[in-house]
Amino acid sequence: MVPIGIDDPDDPRVAAYLDIRERDLVGRQGRFIAEGKVVLDMLLSGLRFSAESVLVLENRLAGLADTLRKAPAGLPVFVVAAEVMDRIAGFHMHRGILAIGLKGTDLPAEALLDTLPARALVVVAIGIANHDNMGSIFRNAAAFGADAVLMDDTCCDPLYRKAIRVSVGAALKVPFASFTGTAGFTATLVRHGFEQFALSPRGQTDIRQAKGAERLALYLGTEGEGLPENLLARLHTVRITMSAGFDSLNVAAASAIALHHFSQRGR
Amino acid sequence: MVPIGIDDPDDPRVAAYLDIRERDLVGRQGRFIAEGKVVLDMLLSGLRFSAESVLVLENRLAGLADTLRKAPAGLPVFVVAAEVMDRIAGFHMHRGILAIGLKGTDLPAEALLDTLPARALVVVAIGIANHDNMGSIFRNAAAFGADAVLMDDTCCDPLYRKAIRVSVGAALKVPFASFTGTAGFTATLVRHGFEQFALSPRGQTDIRQAKGAERLALYLGTEGEGLPENLLARLHTVRITMSAGFDSLNVAAASAIALHHFSQRGR
């Protein structure tokens, strides 16, 4: 690995890093931004995605030696002074470690299901539009060994910069795919032998009593509206019993409790 | 309740709301900022704190009628146009609902323990310096009926604006107090008859096997360093078993799992 020094923020070789914040909002044509050492390490481990380039502060380079050893030969590693980094990124980048990842081609949700083992735990996310929540769901999914996250098309992108950061890189590790049409996808999961559970404050079974299954799908909805009634009617519904008068739990916290319950040891 | 129209952002009656973001950082002399309808409702319910004034957008006033009925007679309710609100707050306040709360006098931690019932669940937070995590811990504490949150003096302020918002008002509901010197406080909890459990990735007992107690204290530390070894040596330690290769869980998620386990039904 030969570091490439960059002095000019307008150098075309670092154009992909320009004005990170603004570009987050408009998408970046098949690319995503990875931030920080842990996430870079996950990206370069090549579990699912490949890196296009790395951009680091000169004073961070030595500390990244072990991480960069995982990079494929020829991966450009651009090295800059703090002032140049901030001018490229458009704000103060105190972490000083960025990379561009390539999204690759989307895997259809059913194709992802075909790759799963006989014993499998998957998360089905419906309408999760908040990047913090999406990142936390991926982090919890990784922590409890979920095999995949399937998302309906109203969910936000788990490869958004903040979602990746909050996931501590789990969005680069846990396989995911999107689907259109929840009713059809529920039928697909039935065909693939999944028992399907939905978390809902009005769920029939206290999660403490919910029995697992060899193949299990856990549906998570938004905090405000929750999962639609016509969907709940077709699934096992489980509730997390809360204190009277404060029946409000963040979807990320709820996912932690449910995934912990259904994870390997609980099934 | 007679709304008071304010046209001038420099009107001294709304001085407490000026430049909210900056003032968050320097403290506000015994006051805190409450944002949004749910939090305002919690504040005006007068569970622990009292309000000094309310500032609302003129188009939000009608929707707040039920909430404002809970306010004490004479509470000033300032009403402003959107442009005035933004100029007072120093940024775009799309929620349009703010209030100033009064912190009152701090309760010493031991005095708070004296008020607790025979059967009690308390959280002991050590070194929680992130306002998101603090807010989430309060939200989970409220959801699972914890009776109090006790914090060492390296924790951040749960009445910081963002912590209150993330807690969805639970920071205004669940009693809390600070203490100095963890070793001494652990001894105090022993004297008060508490069984003490610490969450740690290296905990001796899987939380699924942890038996509760009539009076139970749950210690939570920071994600990075965790709880200090000399403290862990004096407590029951419990772990949340995770997937191999990704033993990382956010402290808020961990608190949700542990509080759910130890909450009323689990004890």
Short mmCIF file of C-alpha atoms in Angstrom, two decimals:
data_model
loop_
_atom_site.label_atom_id
_atom_site.label_comp_id
_atom_site.label_asym_id
_atom_site.label_seq_id
_atom_site.Cartn_x
_atom_site.Cartn_y
_atom_site.Cartn_z
CA MET A 1 0.00 0.00 0.00
CA VAL A 2 1.50 3.28 -1.13
CA PRO A 3 -0.22 6.30 0.44
CA ILE A 4 -1.04 9.07 -2.02
CA GLY A 5 -0.57 12.59 -0.62
CA ILE A 6 -3.27 15.10 -1.59
CA ASP A 7 -2.74 18.84 -1.07
CA ASP A 8 -5.54 20.32 -3.15
CA PRO A 9 -9.15 19.86 -1.94
CA ASP A 10 -10.24 20.12 -5.60
CA ASP A 11 -8.04 17.24 -6.70
CA PRO A 12 -10.35 15.07 -8.86
CA ARG A 13 -9.08 11.91 -7.20
CA VAL A 14 -10.92 12.87 -3.99
CA ALA A 15 -14.05 14.26 -5.69
CA ALA A 16 -16.18 11.46 -4.23
CA TYR A 17 -15.54 12.88 -0.74
CA LEU A 18 -16.61 16.46 -1.52
CA ASP A 19 -19.30 17.99 0.71
CA ILE A 20 -20.24 14.76 2.39
CA ARG A 21 -23.23 16.12 4.27
CA GLU A 22 -25.01 17.55 1.27
CA ARG A 23 -24.33 14.56 -0.91
CA ASP A 24 -25.76 12.23 1.69
CA LEU A 25 -29.13 13.70 0.91
CA VAL A 26 -29.05 13.28 -2.84
CA GLY A 27 -27.45 9.87 -3.06
CA ARG A 28 -24.14 9.06 -4.62
CA GLN A 29 -24.71 6.68 -7.51
CA GLY A 30 -23.93 3.30 -6.09
CA ARG A 31 -21.42 4.52 -3.51
CA PHE A 32 -21.54 4.98 0.26
CA ILE A 33 -19.37 6.66 2.86
CA ALA A 34 -17.74 4.68 5.65
CA GLU A 35 -16.42 6.63 8.65
CA GLY A 36 -14.08 5.71 11.46
CA LYS A 37 -11.69 2.87 12.15
CA VAL A 38 -14.16 0.16 13.19
CA VAL A 39 -16.33 0.71 10.13
CA LEU A 40 -13.33 0.89 7.79
CA ASP A 41 -12.07 -2.37 9.24
CA MET A 42 -15.45 -3.98 8.57
CA LEU A 43 -15.48 -2.62 5.00
CA LEU A 44 -11.96 -3.84 4.22
CA SER A 45 -12.75 -7.26 5.65
CA GLY A 46 -14.75 -7.59 2.44
CA LEU A 47 -17.67 -9.42 3.99
CA ARG A 48 -20.17 -7.94 1.57
CA PHE A 49 -18.88 -4.76 -0.01
CA SER A 50 -15.69 -3.54 -1.58
CA ALA A 51 -13.92 -0.24 -1.09
CA GLU A 52 -13.14 2.20 -3.88
CA SER A 53 -10.68 4.37 -1.92
CA VAL A 54 -9.71 5.54 1.57
CA LEU A 55 -9.08 9.10 2.78
CA VAL A 56 -7.22 9.58 6.06
CA LEU A 57 -5.58 12.31 8.07
CA GLU A 58 -1.81 12.04 7.95
CA ASN A 59 -1.62 11.63 11.74
CA ARG A 60 -4.04 8.67 11.66
CA LEU A 61 -2.16 6.65 9.04
CA ALA A 62 0.24 4.87 11.40
CA GLY A 63 -2.60 3.71 13.66
CA LEU A 64 -4.39 2.18 10.67
CA ALA A 65 -1.56 -0.11 9.58
CA ASP A 66 -3.29 -3.33 10.69
CA THR A 67 -6.59 -2.28 9.14
CA LEU A 68 -5.07 -1.23 5.82
CA ARG A 69 -3.24 -4.53 5.57
CA LYS A 70 -6.66 -6.07 4.85
CA ALA A 71 -7.13 -3.86 1.79
CA PRO A 72 -6.75 -5.35 -1.68
CA ALA A 73 -3.55 -4.46 -3.50
CA GLY A 74 -3.91 -1.24 -5.41
CA LEU A 75 -6.63 0.33 -3.26
CA PRO A 76 -5.92 4.08 -3.32
CA VAL A 77 -5.25 5.46 0.17
CA PHE A 78 -5.30 9.26 0.04
CA VAL A 79 -3.50 11.05 2.86
CA VAL A 80 -4.25 14.67 3.76
CA ALA A 81 -3.56 17.32 6.37
CA ALA A 82 -6.42 18.25 8.71
CA GLU A 83 -7.14 21.51 6.93
CA VAL A 84 -7.42 19.77 3.54
CA MET A 85 -9.67 17.05 5.03
CA ASP A 86 -12.08 19.63 6.43
CA ARG A 87 -12.19 21.54 3.17
CA ILE A 88 -12.94 18.36 1.21
CA ALA A 89 -15.59 17.06 3.59
CA GLY A 90 -17.17 20.46 4.10
CA PHE A 91 -17.12 20.31 7.89
CA HIS A 92 -14.71 19.42 10.70
CA MET A 93 -13.88 15.71 10.39
CA HIS A 94 -12.42 14.97 13.79
CA ARG A 95 -12.41 11.22 13.20
CA GLY A 96 -10.13 11.68 10.22
CA ILE A 97 -10.94 8.34 8.58
CA LEU A 98 -13.23 8.03 5.56
CA ALA A 99 -13.68 5.52 2.78
CA ILE A 100 -15.86 5.16 -0.28
CA GLY A 101 -17.62 1.82 -0.53
CA LEU A 102 -19.35 0.35 -3.56
CA LYS A 103 -22.92 -0.83 -3.10
CA GLY A 104 -22.78 -3.39 -5.90
CA THR A 105 -25.97 -4.79 -7.36
CA ASP A 106 -29.05 -5.16 -5.18
CA LEU A 107 -29.97 -8.68 -4.24
CA PRO A 108 -33.72 -9.37 -4.55
CA ALA A 109 -35.18 -10.31 -1.15
CA GLU A 110 -36.25 -13.75 -2.33
CA ALA A 111 -32.76 -14.49 -3.66
CA LEU A 112 -31.35 -13.58 -0.24
CA LEU A 113 -33.82 -15.94 1.45
CA ASP A 114 -32.58 -18.73 -0.82
CA THR A 115 -29.07 -18.35 0.64
CA LEU A 116 -30.10 -18.77 4.29
CA PRO A 117 -29.36 -21.86 6.38
CA ALA A 118 -32.07 -24.24 7.63
CA ARG A 119 -32.00 -22.55 11.02
CA ALA A 120 -32.43 -18.84 10.45
CA LEU A 121 -33.51 -15.64 12.18
CA VAL A 122 -34.42 -12.65 10.02
CA VAL A 123 -35.67 -9.15 10.74
CA VAL A 124 -38.43 -7.70 8.58
CA ALA A 125 -38.42 -3.89 8.83
CA ILE A 126 -41.56 -2.01 7.77
CA GLY A 127 -41.46 1.77 7.41
CA ILE A 128 -38.28 2.38 9.42
CA ALA A 129 -37.44 5.83 8.05
CA ASN A 130 -35.08 7.08 10.77
CA HIS A 131 -31.37 6.43 10.19
CA ASP A 132 -30.57 6.14 13.89
CA ASN A 133 -33.21 3.47 14.33
CA MET A 134 -32.12 1.65 11.19
CA GLY A 135 -28.49 1.67 12.33
CA SER A 136 -29.44 0.42 15.80
CA ILE A 137 -31.57 -2.37 14.35
CA PHE A 138 -28.59 -3.56 12.29
CA ARG A 139 -26.30 -3.35 15.31
CA ASN A 140 -28.73 -5.44 17.36
CA ALA A 141 -29.25 -7.86 14.47
CA ALA A 142 -25.49 -8.44 14.31
CA ALA A 143 -25.16 -8.70 18.09
CA PHE A 144 -27.78 -11.44 18.24
CA GLY A 145 -26.77 -13.30 15.11
CA ALA A 146 -29.67 -12.46 12.81
CA ASP A 147 -29.03 -13.85 9.35
CA ALA A 148 -30.61 -11.06 7.31
CA VAL A 149 -32.62 -7.85 7.41
CA LEU A 150 -35.45 -7.56 4.87
CA MET A 151 -36.90 -4.10 4.33
CA ASP A 152 -40.03 -2.85 2.66
CA ASP A 153 -39.59 -0.02 0.19
CA THR A 154 -40.60 2.69 2.68
CA CYS A 155 -37.52 2.02 4.83
CA CYS A 156 -34.52 4.32 4.65
CA ASP A 157 -31.16 3.26 3.21
CA PRO A 158 -29.01 1.36 5.74
CA LEU A 159 -25.95 2.49 3.77
CA TYR A 160 -26.61 6.14 4.57
CA ARG A 161 -23.54 7.50 6.37
CA LYS A 162 -25.21 7.96 9.74
CA ALA A 163 -26.97 4.59 9.66
CA ILE A 164 -23.64 2.84 9.03
CA ARG A 165 -22.01 4.79 11.85
CA VAL A 166 -24.78 4.04 14.37
CA SER A 167 -24.69 0.37 13.32
CA VAL A 168 -20.96 0.35 14.15
CA GLY A 169 -20.45 -1.25 10.75
CA ALA A 170 -23.12 -3.94 11.13
CA ALA A 171 -24.88 -2.53 8.04
CA LEU A 172 -21.82 -3.71 6.10
CA LYS A 173 -21.99 -7.16 7.65
CA VAL A 174 -25.58 -8.35 8.02
CA PRO A 175 -27.01 -9.19 4.58
CA PHE A 176 -30.05 -7.14 3.64
CA ALA A 177 -32.49 -6.76 0.77
CA SER A 178 -35.61 -4.76 -0.06
CA PHE A 179 -39.01 -5.93 -1.18
CA THR A 180 -42.16 -4.28 -2.52
CA GLY A 181 -45.56 -5.34 -1.26
CA THR A 182 -45.69 -6.68 2.27
CA ALA A 183 -48.56 -9.11 1.68
CA GLY A 184 -46.70 -10.85 -1.11
CA PHE A 185 -43.51 -10.97 0.90
CA THR A 186 -45.29 -12.51 3.89
CA ALA A 187 -46.47 -15.28 1.55
CA THR A 188 -42.90 -15.70 0.31
CA LEU A 189 -41.68 -16.17 3.89
CA VAL A 190 -44.39 -18.80 4.45
CA ARG A 191 -43.16 -20.67 1.36
CA HIS A 192 -39.63 -20.51 2.79
CA GLY A 193 -40.84 -22.12 6.01
CA PHE A 194 -40.65 -19.09 8.31
CA GLU A 195 -42.78 -18.67 11.43
CA GLN A 196 -43.60 -14.98 11.47
CA PHE A 197 -43.81 -12.82 14.60
CA ALA A 198 -44.71 -9.14 14.80
CA LEU A 199 -43.80 -6.87 17.69
CA SER A 200 -46.75 -4.72 18.67
CA PRO A 201 -47.83 -2.99 21.89
CA ARG A 202 -51.15 -4.78 21.40
CA GLY A 203 -49.55 -8.17 20.74
CA GLN A 204 -51.39 -11.28 21.94
CA THR A 205 -48.46 -13.03 23.60
CA ASP A 206 -46.01 -11.57 26.12
CA ILE A 207 -42.62 -12.02 24.48
CA ARG A 208 -41.41 -13.89 27.55
CA GLN A 209 -43.85 -16.67 26.62
CA ALA A 210 -43.20 -16.60 22.87
CA LYS A 211 -41.72 -19.87 21.63
CA GLY A 212 -39.13 -19.64 18.91
CA ALA A 213 -38.96 -21.58 15.66
CA GLU A 214 -36.32 -23.14 13.44
CA ARG A 215 -36.87 -20.39 10.87
CA LEU A 216 -38.16 -17.20 12.43
CA ALA A 217 -39.01 -13.78 10.99
CA LEU A 218 -39.42 -10.83 13.37
CA TYR A 219 -41.40 -7.86 11.99
CA LEU A 220 -40.61 -4.37 13.31
CA GLY A 221 -42.71 -1.30 12.52
CA THR A 222 -42.48 2.40 13.26
CA GLU A 223 -43.05 3.74 16.73
CA GLY A 224 -45.87 6.06 15.85
CA GLU A 225 -48.25 4.06 13.73
CA GLY A 226 -46.85 0.60 14.27
CA LEU A 227 -47.50 -2.24 11.88
CA PRO A 228 -50.69 -2.10 9.82
CA GLU A 229 -53.66 -4.03 11.23
CA ASN A 230 -54.14 -6.16 8.12
CA LEU A 231 -50.55 -7.34 8.47
CA LEU A 232 -50.83 -8.04 12.22
CA ALA A 233 -53.89 -10.19 11.52
CA ARG A 234 -51.75 -12.60 9.49
CA LEU A 235 -48.85 -12.99 11.96
CA HIS A 236 -48.17 -14.17 15.50
CA THR A 237 -48.18 -10.95 17.53
CA VAL A 238 -45.97 -10.47 20.56
CA ARG A 239 -45.85 -7.60 23.02
CA ILE A 240 -43.21 -6.29 25.40
CA THR A 241 -45.12 -5.67 28.59
CA MET A 242 -44.38 -2.26 30.02
CA SER A 243 -45.15 -0.19 33.05
CA ALA A 244 -48.69 1.21 33.16
CA GLY A 245 -48.88 4.79 31.94
CA PHE A 246 -45.69 4.76 29.88
CA ASP A 247 -46.13 2.23 27.10
CA SER A 248 -43.54 3.74 24.85
CA LEU A 249 -40.35 2.02 23.80
CA ASN A 250 -38.02 3.04 21.01
CA VAL A 251 -38.09 0.54 18.11
CA ALA A 252 -34.34 -0.01 18.51
CA ALA A 253 -34.76 -0.92 22.20
CA ALA A 254 -37.72 -3.15 21.35
CA SER A 255 -35.68 -4.90 18.67
CA ALA A 256 -32.88 -5.55 21.19
CA ILE A 257 -35.29 -7.23 23.61
CA ALA A 258 -36.98 -9.29 20.92
CA LEU A 259 -33.80 -10.36 19.12
CA HIS A 260 -32.20 -11.29 22.44
CA HIS A 261 -35.25 -13.42 23.20
CA PHE A 262 -35.28 -15.16 19.83
CA SER A 263 -31.53 -15.44 19.38
CA GLN A 264 -29.79 -18.80 19.16
CA ARG A 265 -29.93 -19.62 22.87
CA GLY A 266 -33.56 -18.64 23.15
CA ARG A 267 -34.79 -20.83 20.29
CA MET B 1 -54.82 30.94 30.61
CA VAL B 2 -54.38 34.15 28.63
CA PRO B 3 -51.85 33.79 25.81
CA ILE B 4 -49.34 36.63 25.61
CA GLY B 5 -48.44 37.67 22.06
CA ILE B 6 -44.76 38.43 21.46
CA ASP B 7 -43.63 40.27 18.30
CA ASP B 8 -40.08 41.23 19.21
CA PRO B 9 -37.43 38.47 19.53
CA ASP B 10 -35.59 40.75 21.97
CA ASP B 11 -38.57 41.04 24.31
CA PRO B 12 -37.07 40.41 27.79
CA ARG B 13 -39.98 38.13 28.69
CA VAL B 14 -38.65 35.49 26.29
CA ALA B 15 -34.96 36.01 27.10
CA ALA B 16 -34.72 32.51 28.62
CA TYR B 17 -35.38 31.03 25.15
CA LEU B 18 -32.67 32.96 23.31
CA ASP B 19 -30.12 30.94 21.32
CA ILE B 20 -31.16 27.61 22.74
CA ARG B 21 -28.38 25.59 21.17
CA GLU B 22 -25.51 27.67 22.50
CA ARG B 23 -27.01 28.01 25.96
CA ASP B 24 -27.42 24.28 26.24
CA LEU B 25 -23.67 24.05 26.42
CA VAL B 26 -23.12 26.59 29.17
CA GLY B 27 -26.00 25.65 31.42
CA ARG B 28 -28.89 27.87 32.36
CA GLN B 29 -28.86 28.45 36.07
CA GLY B 30 -31.39 26.05 37.42
CA ARG B 31 -33.54 25.97 34.30
CA PHE B 32 -34.04 23.46 31.52
CA ILE B 33 -35.71 23.46 28.11
CA ALA B 34 -38.63 21.16 27.35
CA GLU B 35 -39.52 20.60 23.68
CA GLY B 36 -42.58 19.20 21.99
CA LYS B 37 -46.10 18.32 23.05
CA VAL B 38 -45.43 15.03 24.85
CA VAL B 39 -42.63 16.52 26.95
CA LEU B 40 -44.65 19.66 27.71
CA ASP B 41 -47.53 17.48 28.84
CA MET B 42 -45.20 15.58 31.16
CA LEU B 43 -43.79 18.84 32.55
CA LEU B 44 -47.21 20.39 33.19
CA SER B 45 -48.41 17.21 34.86
CA GLY B 46 -46.14 18.45 37.66
CA LEU B 47 -44.81 15.05 38.58
CA ARG B 48 -41.43 16.40 39.66
CA PHE B 49 -40.74 19.79 38.12
CA SER B 50 -42.59 23.01 37.59
CA ALA B 51 -42.73 25.20 34.50
CA GLU B 52 -41.67 28.84 34.41
CA SER B 53 -43.20 29.67 31.03
CA VAL B 54 -44.27 28.22 27.67
CA LEU B 55 -43.43 29.49 24.17
CA VAL B 56 -45.55 28.24 21.27
CA LEU B 57 -46.13 28.96 17.62
CA GLU B 58 -49.48 30.63 17.09
CA ASN B 59 -50.66 27.77 14.85
CA ARG B 60 -49.92 25.18 17.55
CA LEU B 61 -51.90 26.88 20.32
CA ALA B 62 -55.30 25.35 19.54
CA GLY B 63 -53.86 21.83 19.49
CA LEU B 64 -52.38 22.35 22.95
CA ALA B 65 -55.64 23.24 24.71
CA ASP B 66 -55.85 19.97 26.68
CA THR B 67 -52.19 20.11 27.66
CA LEU B 68 -52.31 23.75 28.76
CA ARG B 69 -55.35 23.05 30.92
CA LYS B 70 -52.94 21.20 33.23
CA ALA B 71 -50.84 24.35 33.75
CA PRO B 72 -51.09 26.25 37.03
CA ALA B 73 -53.06 29.50 36.89
CA GLY B 74 -50.84 32.37 35.90
CA LEU B 75 -48.25 30.38 33.95
CA PRO B 76 -47.14 32.70 31.13
CA VAL B 77 -47.84 31.23 27.69
CA PHE B 78 -46.03 33.27 25.04
CA VAL B 79 -47.36 33.00 21.50
CA VAL B 80 -45.28 33.91 18.47
CA ALA B 81 -45.22 33.74 14.69
CA ALA B 82 -42.83 31.21 13.09
CA GLU B 83 -40.34 33.87 12.07
CA VAL B 84 -40.15 35.26 15.61
CA MET B 85 -39.79 31.75 17.09
CA ASP B 86 -36.84 30.98 14.81
CA ARG B 87 -35.16 34.28 15.62
CA ILE B 88 -35.55 33.69 19.36
CA ALA B 89 -34.37 30.07 19.31
CA GLY B 90 -31.56 30.76 16.85
CA PHE B 91 -32.51 27.98 14.47
CA HIS B 92 -35.59 26.59 12.74
CA MET B 93 -37.94 25.25 15.43
CA HIS B 94 -40.29 23.10 13.40
CA ARG B 95 -41.86 21.58 16.50
CA GLY B 96 -42.97 25.00 17.64
CA ILE B 97 -43.45 24.07 21.31
CA LEU B 98 -40.97 25.03 24.01
CA ALA B 99 -41.11 25.52 27.75
CA ILE B 100 -38.72 26.54 30.50
CA GLY B 101 -38.71 24.18 33.46
CA LEU B 102 -37.22 24.80 36.89
CA LYS B 103 -34.80 22.20 38.21
CA GLY B 104 -35.49 22.95 41.87
CA THR B 105 -33.07 21.81 44.53
CA ASP B 106 -31.06 18.63 44.01
CA LEU B 107 -32.09 15.69 46.14
CA PRO B 108 -29.10 13.84 47.65
CA ALA B 109 -29.00 10.25 46.39
CA GLU B 110 -29.41 8.79 49.86
CA ALA B 111 -32.48 10.94 50.52
CA LEU B 112 -34.00 9.62 47.30
CA LEU B 113 -33.32 6.03 48.39
CA ASP B 114 -35.19 6.77 51.64
CA THR B 115 -38.34 7.53 49.65
CA LEU B 116 -38.43 4.22 47.76
CA PRO B 117 -40.93 1.43 48.43
CA ALA B 118 -39.96 -1.95 49.91
CA ARG B 119 -39.98 -3.47 46.44
CA ALA B 120 -37.78 -1.32 44.23
CA LEU B 121 -35.77 -1.36 41.03
CA VAL B 122 -33.14 1.34 40.52
CA VAL B 123 -30.63 2.08 37.78
CA VAL B 124 -27.10 3.14 38.76
CA ALA B 125 -25.43 4.96 35.86
CA ILE B 126 -21.63 5.26 35.88
CA GLY B 127 -19.91 7.55 33.40
CA ILE B 128 -22.81 7.88 30.94
CA ALA B 129 -21.66 11.05 29.18
CA ASN B 130 -23.71 10.84 25.98
CA HIS B 131 -27.07 12.60 26.04
CA ASP B 132 -28.69 10.16 23.62
CA ASN B 133 -27.74 7.23 25.81
CA MET B 134 -28.84 9.04 28.96
CA GLY B 135 -32.20 9.89 27.43
CA SER B 136 -32.70 6.31 26.22
CA ILE B 137 -31.83 4.92 29.65
CA PHE B 138 -34.50 7.13 31.23
CA ARG B 139 -37.03 6.11 28.59
CA ASN B 140 -36.33 2.45 29.26
CA ALA B 141 -36.38 3.03 33.03
CA ALA B 142 -39.85 4.54 32.73
CA ALA B 143 -41.07 1.85 30.36
CA PHE B 144 -40.10 -0.89 32.79
CA GLY B 145 -41.15 0.83 35.98
CA ALA B 146 -37.75 1.60 37.52
CA ASP B 147 -38.21 3.66 40.67
CA ALA B 148 -35.12 5.86 40.33
CA VAL B 149 -31.93 6.55 38.39
CA LEU B 150 -28.82 7.24 40.47
CA MET B 151 -25.86 8.77 38.65
CA ASP B 152 -22.22 9.21 39.53
CA ASP B 153 -20.78 12.67 39.03
CA THR B 154 -19.21 11.82 35.67
CA CYS B 155 -22.63 11.33 34.06
CA CYS B 156 -24.13 14.03 31.88
CA ASP B 157 -27.19 16.04 32.87
CA PRO B 158 -30.47 14.22 32.10
CA LEU B 159 -32.17 17.62 31.93
CA TYR B 160 -30.09 18.66 28.93
CA ARG B 161 -32.50 19.48 26.10
CA LYS B 162 -31.60 16.53 23.89
CA ALA B 163 -31.60 14.03 26.76
CA ILE B 164 -35.13 15.07 27.72
CA ARG B 165 -36.26 14.83 24.09
CA VAL B 166 -34.76 11.36 23.56
CA SER B 167 -36.29 10.22 26.88
CA VAL B 168 -39.70 11.32 25.53
CA GLY B 169 -40.14 13.17 28.83
CA ALA B 170 -39.15 10.28 31.09
CA ALA B 171 -36.30 12.42 32.49
CA LEU B 172 -39.06 14.60 33.97
CA LYS B 173 -40.84 11.59 35.46
CA VAL B 174 -38.37 9.06 36.84
CA PRO B 175 -36.77 10.43 40.03
CA PHE B 176 -32.99 10.80 39.83
CA ALA B 177 -30.11 11.96 41.97
CA SER B 178 -26.33 12.17 41.76
CA PHE B 179 -23.69 10.81 44.08
CA THR B 180 -19.93 11.19 44.45
CA GLY B 181 -17.75 8.18 45.13
CA THR B 182 -19.01 4.88 43.77
CA ALA B 183 -17.51 2.70 46.53
CA GLY B 184 -19.33 4.66 49.23
CA PHE B 185 -22.57 4.60 47.29
CA THR B 186 -22.37 0.85 46.79
CA ALA B 187 -22.13 0.53 50.59
CA THR B 188 -25.14 2.83 50.95
CA LEU B 189 -27.17 0.57 48.65
CA VAL B 190 -26.16 -2.44 50.74
CA ARG B 191 -27.41 -0.66 53.87
CA HIS B 192 -30.68 0.02 52.05
CA GLY B 193 -31.08 -3.69 51.33
CA PHE B 194 -30.35 -3.67 47.60
CA GLU B 195 -28.99 -6.66 45.70
CA GLN B 196 -26.59 -5.13 43.19
CA PHE B 197 -26.11 -6.33 39.62
CA ALA B 198 -23.69 -4.95 37.04
CA LEU B 199 -24.06 -5.41 33.30
CA SER B 200 -20.74 -6.35 31.74
CA PRO B 201 -19.72 -8.24 28.58
CA ARG B 202 -17.56 -10.34 30.92
CA GLY B 203 -20.36 -10.93 33.45
CA GLN B 204 -20.42 -14.27 35.29
CA THR B 205 -24.12 -15.03 34.81
CA ASP B 206 -26.12 -14.95 31.58
CA ILE B 207 -28.88 -12.44 32.27
CA ARG B 208 -31.45 -15.10 31.32
CA GLN B 209 -30.41 -17.01 34.45
CA ALA B 210 -30.14 -13.98 36.74
CA LYS B 211 -32.64 -14.13 39.60
CA GLY B 212 -34.18 -10.87 40.69
CA ALA B 213 -34.53 -9.48 44.18
CA GLU B 214 -37.05 -7.49 46.18
CA ARG B 215 -34.76 -4.44 46.01
CA LEU B 216 -32.53 -4.49 42.98
CA ALA B 217 -29.91 -2.06 41.66
CA LEU B 218 -28.71 -2.38 38.06
CA TYR B 219 -25.35 -0.76 37.26
CA LEU B 220 -24.72 0.48 33.71
CA GLY B 221 -21.34 1.70 32.48
CA THR B 222 -20.01 3.21 29.29
CA GLU B 223 -19.66 1.16 26.15
CA GLY B 224 -15.99 1.71 25.65
CA GLU B 225 -14.36 1.10 29.00
CA GLY B 226 -17.28 -0.45 30.84
CA LEU B 227 -17.51 -0.52 34.60
CA PRO B 228 -14.22 -0.43 36.55
CA GLU B 229 -12.85 -3.81 37.66
CA ASN B 230 -12.74 -2.90 41.34
CA LEU B 231 -16.46 -2.15 41.19
CA LEU B 232 -17.33 -5.33 39.27
CA ALA B 233 -15.52 -7.35 41.94
CA ARG B 234 -18.05 -6.20 44.55
CA LEU B 235 -21.26 -6.83 42.54
CA HIS B 236 -23.14 -9.69 40.92
CA THR B 237 -22.10 -9.45 37.28
CA VAL B 238 -24.46 -10.36 34.46
CA ARG B 239 -23.77 -10.56 30.74
CA ILE B 240 -25.97 -10.38 27.66
CA THR B 241 -24.72 -13.22 25.52
CA MET B 242 -24.11 -12.13 21.95
CA SER B 243 -23.15 -13.57 18.63
CA ALA B 244 -19.49 -14.55 18.32
CA GLY B 245 -17.41 -11.88 16.60
CA PHE B 246 -19.72 -8.93 17.30
CA ASP B 247 -19.89 -8.47 21.05
CA SER B 248 -20.96 -4.88 20.87
CA LEU B 249 -24.27 -3.59 22.12
CA ASN B 250 -25.23 0.02 22.74
CA VAL B 251 -25.68 0.76 26.46
CA ALA B 252 -29.25 1.89 25.80
CA ALA B 253 -30.10 -1.42 24.10
CA ALA B 254 -28.38 -3.33 26.90
CA SER B 255 -30.38 -1.39 29.50
CA ALA B 256 -33.62 -2.26 27.69
CA ILE B 257 -32.84 -5.99 27.82
CA ALA B 258 -31.74 -5.91 31.47
CA LEU B 259 -34.59 -3.72 32.72
CA HIS B 260 -37.09 -5.85 30.86
CA HIS B 261 -35.61 -8.91 32.53
CA PHE B 262 -35.65 -7.42 36.02
CA SER B 263 -38.92 -5.52 35.71
CA GLN B 264 -41.94 -6.35 37.86
CA ARG B 265 -42.95 -9.51 36.02
CA GLY B 266 -39.41 -10.82 35.93
CA ARG B 267 -38.74 -10.49 39.64
#
